[in-house]
Amino acid sequence: MSKVSNISRRRSSARAEGGADYVAKRRELLRIAAKLFKEQGYQSTRLADIGREAGLDRATVYYYVGSKEELFRETVEGVLDANMAEAARLLADSSLSWVERLHAIYVGLMVSYEENYPATFVYIQEQMHQMGAEETAWARDIMKKTRSFDSTLIHFIQEAVAAGDLRSDVPPRLIENALFGMLNWTHRWFVPGKGMTGREIAETFWSIFIDGMRKDGHGPS
């Protein structure tokens, strides 16, 4: 116990000092963790696996991170917070129509998936509603953020429908599932640098979506 406590104290001290080498190695561990979580699944990946790929023994890994859970949290939480901030910015931007705001957040999400690959795909792949069953404070906080982000997306859709920019005969929840489901499914096949960019994929999906949502007589031609 004293050995673990000593490692914990050393880790806390090193993180507080923020040395360049320490920060770089920690980032490398986060990158490796995200890669293995996507390839093997979160539950099947061990901290020892992450350390082995980084060329570190188990004891040395604990100098940089306290647990596998800590690595998982950091691979997804920062990206989620950034996407929430962008959604809030668009919500307040009255210079854009509601459908333009929906378009912007949609394309921005796929660009974010690409820029933060594979961290965000880990979040999607592990289905955070199931992770929330752990009932940890962190899981509850993540679920709260996810619901808040989801509510903002639904709000964009509802307002676009009310403005006549999207068909009114399709329930907003179904619109959201169809539109964002296309993006989320890319975790099964998208790899940056192979084929279309994230932005190109999002714009293609958007054109498919918006053409279908405007061709019925319920919306503008």
mmCIF file of C-alpha atoms in Angstrom:
data_model
loop_
_atom_site.group_PDB
_atom_site.id
_atom_site.type_symbol
_atom_site.label_atom_id
_atom_site.label_comp_id
_atom_site.label_asym_id
_atom_site.label_seq_id
_atom_site.Cartn_x
_atom_site.Cartn_y
_atom_site.Cartn_z
ATOM 1 C CA MET A 1 0.000 0.000 0.000
ATOM 2 C CA SER A 2 2.808 2.407 0.860
ATOM 3 C CA LYS A 3 4.473 1.675 -2.490
ATOM 4 C CA VAL A 4 1.237 2.497 -4.350
ATOM 5 C CA SER A 5 0.784 5.645 -2.300
ATOM 6 C CA ASN A 6 4.360 6.682 -3.060
ATOM 7 C CA ILE A 7 3.788 6.181 -6.807
ATOM 8 C CA SER A 8 0.575 8.184 -6.553
ATOM 9 C CA ARG A 9 2.400 11.035 -4.815
ATOM 10 C CA ARG A 10 5.162 11.023 -7.423
ATOM 11 C CA ARG A 11 2.571 11.028 -10.230
ATOM 12 C CA SER A 12 0.681 13.948 -8.691
ATOM 13 C CA SER A 13 3.898 15.894 -8.236
ATOM 14 C CA ALA A 14 5.055 15.236 -11.810
ATOM 15 C CA ARG A 15 1.693 16.295 -13.259
ATOM 16 C CA ALA A 16 1.704 19.470 -11.206
ATOM 17 C CA GLU A 17 5.175 20.392 -12.413
ATOM 18 C CA GLY A 18 4.191 19.673 -16.013
ATOM 19 C CA GLY A 19 7.667 18.856 -17.399
ATOM 20 C CA ALA A 20 7.831 18.582 -21.198
ATOM 21 C CA ASP A 21 9.078 14.990 -21.227
ATOM 22 C CA TYR A 22 6.425 13.888 -18.741
ATOM 23 C CA VAL A 23 3.629 15.585 -20.705
ATOM 24 C CA ALA A 24 4.864 14.066 -23.976
ATOM 25 C CA LYS A 25 4.981 10.540 -22.558
ATOM 26 C CA ARG A 26 1.526 10.926 -21.055
ATOM 27 C CA ARG A 27 0.152 12.054 -24.422
ATOM 28 C CA GLU A 28 1.752 9.030 -26.028
ATOM 29 C CA LEU A 29 0.006 6.768 -23.519
ATOM 30 C CA LEU A 30 -3.326 8.466 -24.274
ATOM 31 C CA ARG A 31 -2.780 7.934 -28.007
ATOM 32 C CA ILE A 32 -1.866 4.275 -27.538
ATOM 33 C CA ALA A 33 -4.783 3.724 -25.178
ATOM 34 C CA ALA A 34 -7.283 5.185 -27.666
ATOM 35 C CA LYS A 35 -5.838 2.973 -30.413
ATOM 36 C CA LEU A 36 -6.067 -0.208 -28.332
ATOM 37 C CA PHE A 37 -9.506 0.640 -26.959
ATOM 38 C CA LYS A 38 -10.769 0.900 -30.537
ATOM 39 C CA GLU A 39 -8.996 -2.226 -31.784
ATOM 40 C CA GLN A 40 -9.620 -4.496 -28.799
ATOM 41 C CA GLY A 41 -12.496 -2.829 -26.962
ATOM 42 C CA TYR A 42 -12.234 -1.059 -23.635
ATOM 43 C CA GLN A 43 -13.054 -4.071 -21.481
ATOM 44 C CA SER A 44 -10.529 -6.320 -23.205
ATOM 45 C CA THR A 45 -7.642 -3.844 -23.029
ATOM 46 C CA ARG A 46 -5.412 -3.998 -19.962
ATOM 47 C CA LEU A 47 -3.148 -1.295 -18.622
ATOM 48 C CA ALA A 48 -0.299 -3.776 -19.129
ATOM 49 C CA ASP A 49 -1.159 -3.916 -22.866
ATOM 50 C CA ILE A 50 -0.904 -0.137 -23.098
ATOM 51 C CA GLY A 51 2.379 -0.098 -21.234
ATOM 52 C CA ARG A 52 3.833 -2.876 -23.367
ATOM 53 C CA GLU A 53 3.097 -0.984 -26.600
ATOM 54 C CA ALA A 54 4.655 2.142 -25.082
ATOM 55 C CA GLY A 55 7.732 0.205 -24.026
ATOM 56 C CA LEU A 56 7.051 0.699 -20.307
ATOM 57 C CA ASP A 57 6.705 -1.789 -17.472
ATOM 58 C CA ARG A 58 3.591 -1.738 -15.296
ATOM 59 C CA ALA A 59 5.232 0.180 -12.450
ATOM 60 C CA THR A 60 6.453 2.912 -14.795
ATOM 61 C CA VAL A 61 3.003 3.252 -16.383
ATOM 62 C CA TYR A 62 1.612 4.078 -12.921
ATOM 63 C CA TYR A 63 4.010 7.007 -12.764
ATOM 64 C CA TYR A 64 2.049 8.568 -15.633
ATOM 65 C CA VAL A 65 -1.520 7.356 -15.081
ATOM 66 C CA GLY A 66 -3.452 5.939 -12.173
ATOM 67 C CA SER A 67 -5.633 3.492 -14.062
ATOM 68 C CA LYS A 68 -7.000 2.315 -17.384
ATOM 69 C CA GLU A 69 -10.195 4.191 -16.526
ATOM 70 C CA GLU A 70 -8.252 7.461 -16.283
ATOM 71 C CA LEU A 71 -6.896 6.970 -19.798
ATOM 72 C CA PHE A 72 -10.333 6.140 -21.163
ATOM 73 C CA ARG A 73 -11.856 9.220 -19.589
ATOM 74 C CA GLU A 74 -9.251 11.539 -20.999
ATOM 75 C CA THR A 75 -9.523 10.055 -24.496
ATOM 76 C CA VAL A 76 -13.191 11.042 -24.735
ATOM 77 C CA GLU A 77 -14.025 13.824 -22.299
ATOM 78 C CA GLY A 78 -11.970 16.604 -23.847
ATOM 79 C CA VAL A 79 -13.462 15.975 -27.292
ATOM 80 C CA LEU A 80 -16.996 15.914 -25.903
ATOM 81 C CA ASP A 81 -16.440 19.186 -24.058
ATOM 82 C CA ALA A 82 -15.104 20.831 -27.235
ATOM 83 C CA ASN A 83 -18.109 19.678 -29.265
ATOM 84 C CA MET A 84 -20.484 20.948 -26.578
ATOM 85 C CA ALA A 85 -18.767 24.341 -26.623
ATOM 86 C CA GLU A 86 -19.154 24.530 -30.410
ATOM 87 C CA ALA A 87 -22.840 23.611 -30.166
ATOM 88 C CA ALA A 88 -23.346 26.368 -27.570
ATOM 89 C CA ARG A 89 -21.579 28.860 -29.832
ATOM 90 C CA LEU A 90 -23.825 27.957 -32.758
ATOM 91 C CA LEU A 91 -26.905 28.105 -30.555
ATOM 92 C CA ALA A 92 -26.109 31.731 -29.802
ATOM 93 C CA ASP A 93 -25.219 32.660 -33.404
ATOM 94 C CA SER A 94 -28.394 34.333 -34.698
ATOM 95 C CA SER A 95 -26.675 35.269 -37.971
ATOM 96 C CA LEU A 96 -27.249 31.678 -39.124
ATOM 97 C CA SER A 97 -30.569 30.005 -39.845
ATOM 98 C CA TRP A 98 -31.402 26.929 -37.794
ATOM 99 C CA VAL A 99 -30.728 24.571 -40.671
ATOM 100 C CA GLU A 100 -27.379 26.297 -41.241
ATOM 101 C CA ARG A 101 -26.525 25.754 -37.582
ATOM 102 C CA LEU A 102 -27.501 22.104 -37.866
ATOM 103 C CA HIS A 103 -25.312 21.785 -40.957
ATOM 104 C CA ALA A 104 -22.370 23.442 -39.202
ATOM 105 C CA ILE A 105 -22.480 21.211 -36.122
ATOM 106 C CA TYR A 106 -22.933 18.140 -38.316
ATOM 107 C CA VAL A 107 -19.867 18.806 -40.455
ATOM 108 C CA GLY A 108 -17.927 19.974 -37.398
ATOM 109 C CA LEU A 109 -18.586 16.686 -35.638
ATOM 110 C CA MET A 110 -17.142 14.598 -38.460
ATOM 111 C CA VAL A 111 -14.138 16.901 -38.698
ATOM 112 C CA SER A 112 -13.715 16.437 -34.945
ATOM 113 C CA TYR A 113 -13.894 12.652 -35.353
ATOM 114 C CA GLU A 114 -11.069 12.868 -37.879
ATOM 115 C CA GLU A 115 -8.919 15.325 -35.929
ATOM 116 C CA ASN A 116 -9.248 13.322 -32.710
ATOM 117 C CA TYR A 117 -9.109 9.871 -34.277
ATOM 118 C CA PRO A 118 -9.611 7.356 -32.764
ATOM 119 C CA ALA A 119 -10.620 8.904 -29.409
ATOM 120 C CA THR A 120 -14.178 9.898 -30.356
ATOM 121 C CA PHE A 121 -14.788 6.575 -32.050
ATOM 122 C CA VAL A 122 -13.868 4.901 -28.774
ATOM 123 C CA TYR A 123 -16.662 6.882 -27.144
ATOM 124 C CA ILE A 124 -19.151 5.767 -29.804
ATOM 125 C CA GLN A 125 -17.902 2.190 -29.942
ATOM 126 C CA GLU A 126 -18.101 1.654 -26.196
ATOM 127 C CA GLN A 127 -21.675 3.040 -26.043
ATOM 128 C CA MET A 128 -21.509 5.377 -23.109
ATOM 129 C CA HIS A 129 -25.089 4.646 -22.062
ATOM 130 C CA GLN A 130 -23.796 1.195 -21.107
ATOM 131 C CA MET A 131 -20.698 2.595 -19.434
ATOM 132 C CA GLY A 132 -23.014 4.788 -17.392
ATOM 133 C CA ALA A 133 -24.356 1.651 -15.737
ATOM 134 C CA GLU A 134 -21.207 1.675 -13.613
ATOM 135 C CA GLU A 135 -22.804 4.509 -11.601
ATOM 136 C CA THR A 136 -19.501 6.285 -11.062
ATOM 137 C CA ALA A 137 -19.499 10.049 -10.640
ATOM 138 C CA TRP A 138 -17.567 10.396 -13.888
ATOM 139 C CA ALA A 139 -20.009 8.199 -15.833
ATOM 140 C CA ARG A 140 -22.937 10.200 -14.527
ATOM 141 C CA ASP A 141 -21.230 13.446 -15.531
ATOM 142 C CA ILE A 142 -20.521 12.120 -19.039
ATOM 143 C CA MET A 143 -24.127 11.002 -19.450
ATOM 144 C CA LYS A 144 -25.331 14.415 -18.304
ATOM 145 C CA LYS A 145 -23.110 16.102 -20.909
ATOM 146 C CA THR A 146 -24.218 13.659 -23.611
ATOM 147 C CA ARG A 147 -27.898 14.319 -22.887
ATOM 148 C CA SER A 148 -27.276 18.067 -22.938
ATOM 149 C CA PHE A 149 -25.544 17.819 -26.323
ATOM 150 C CA ASP A 150 -28.359 15.633 -27.621
ATOM 151 C CA SER A 151 -30.952 18.178 -26.458
ATOM 152 C CA THR A 152 -29.146 20.922 -28.365
ATOM 153 C CA LEU A 153 -29.171 18.856 -31.570
ATOM 154 C CA ILE A 154 -32.895 18.164 -31.174
ATOM 155 C CA HIS A 155 -33.462 21.881 -30.600
ATOM 156 C CA PHE A 156 -31.675 22.738 -33.866
ATOM 157 C CA ILE A 157 -33.880 20.234 -35.699
ATOM 158 C CA GLN A 158 -37.126 21.402 -34.091
ATOM 159 C CA GLU A 159 -36.384 25.020 -34.939
ATOM 160 C CA ALA A 160 -35.434 24.128 -38.533
ATOM 161 C CA VAL A 161 -38.741 22.278 -38.881
ATOM 162 C CA ALA A 162 -40.648 25.225 -37.390
ATOM 163 C CA ALA A 163 -38.894 27.568 -39.839
ATOM 164 C CA GLY A 164 -40.031 25.431 -42.770
ATOM 165 C CA ASP A 165 -36.508 24.360 -43.722
ATOM 166 C CA LEU A 166 -37.118 20.683 -42.916
ATOM 167 C CA ARG A 167 -40.140 18.471 -43.455
ATOM 168 C CA SER A 168 -42.720 18.567 -40.720
ATOM 169 C CA ASP A 169 -44.033 15.022 -41.233
ATOM 170 C CA VAL A 170 -40.947 13.350 -39.738
ATOM 171 C CA PRO A 171 -40.509 13.306 -35.921
ATOM 172 C CA PRO A 172 -37.439 15.297 -34.767
ATOM 173 C CA ARG A 173 -36.030 12.276 -32.928
ATOM 174 C CA LEU A 174 -36.188 10.185 -36.093
ATOM 175 C CA ILE A 175 -34.505 12.986 -38.039
ATOM 176 C CA GLU A 176 -31.694 13.086 -35.489
ATOM 177 C CA ASN A 177 -31.278 9.299 -35.499
ATOM 178 C CA ALA A 178 -31.087 9.213 -39.288
ATOM 179 C CA LEU A 179 -28.736 12.167 -39.666
ATOM 180 C CA PHE A 180 -26.301 11.552 -36.844
ATOM 181 C CA GLY A 181 -26.560 7.790 -37.163
ATOM 182 C CA MET A 182 -24.833 8.119 -40.539
ATOM 183 C CA LEU A 183 -21.907 9.879 -38.854
ATOM 184 C CA ASN A 184 -21.674 7.554 -35.884
ATOM 185 C CA TRP A 185 -21.568 4.465 -38.085
ATOM 186 C CA THR A 186 -18.315 5.698 -39.637
ATOM 187 C CA HIS A 187 -16.487 4.285 -36.608
ATOM 188 C CA ARG A 188 -16.755 0.921 -38.383
ATOM 189 C CA TRP A 189 -14.886 1.941 -41.529
ATOM 190 C CA PHE A 190 -13.423 5.451 -41.497
ATOM 191 C CA VAL A 191 -9.633 5.812 -41.246
ATOM 192 C CA PRO A 192 -8.028 9.269 -41.743
ATOM 193 C CA GLY A 193 -5.901 9.511 -44.860
ATOM 194 C CA LYS A 194 -7.655 6.659 -46.646
ATOM 195 C CA GLY A 195 -10.204 7.858 -49.164
ATOM 196 C CA MET A 196 -12.429 10.883 -48.490
ATOM 197 C CA THR A 197 -11.699 13.352 -45.716
ATOM 198 C CA GLY A 198 -14.010 13.715 -42.749
ATOM 199 C CA ARG A 199 -15.374 16.966 -44.135
ATOM 200 C CA GLU A 200 -16.045 15.433 -47.559
ATOM 201 C CA ILE A 201 -17.895 12.522 -45.973
ATOM 202 C CA ALA A 202 -20.016 14.836 -43.831
ATOM 203 C CA GLU A 203 -20.903 17.075 -46.756
ATOM 204 C CA THR A 204 -21.884 14.044 -48.849
ATOM 205 C CA PHE A 205 -24.069 12.658 -46.069
ATOM 206 C CA TRP A 206 -25.604 16.095 -45.562
ATOM 207 C CA SER A 207 -26.527 16.401 -49.245
ATOM 208 C CA ILE A 208 -28.252 13.002 -49.112
ATOM 209 C CA PHE A 209 -30.115 14.023 -45.968
ATOM 210 C CA ILE A 210 -31.143 17.530 -46.982
ATOM 211 C CA ASP A 211 -32.350 16.487 -50.442
ATOM 212 C CA GLY A 212 -34.610 13.881 -48.880
ATOM 213 C CA MET A 213 -35.861 16.223 -46.200
ATOM 214 C CA ARG A 214 -36.799 18.928 -48.723
ATOM 215 C CA LYS A 215 -38.297 16.961 -51.607
ATOM 216 C CA ASP A 216 -41.623 16.286 -49.939
ATOM 217 C CA GLY A 217 -44.334 18.896 -50.261
ATOM 218 C CA HIS A 218 -44.105 19.547 -46.530
ATOM 219 C CA GLY A 219 -40.990 21.687 -46.887
ATOM 220 C CA PRO A 220 -39.597 24.380 -49.171
ATOM 221 C CA SER A 221 -38.643 23.305 -52.684
#
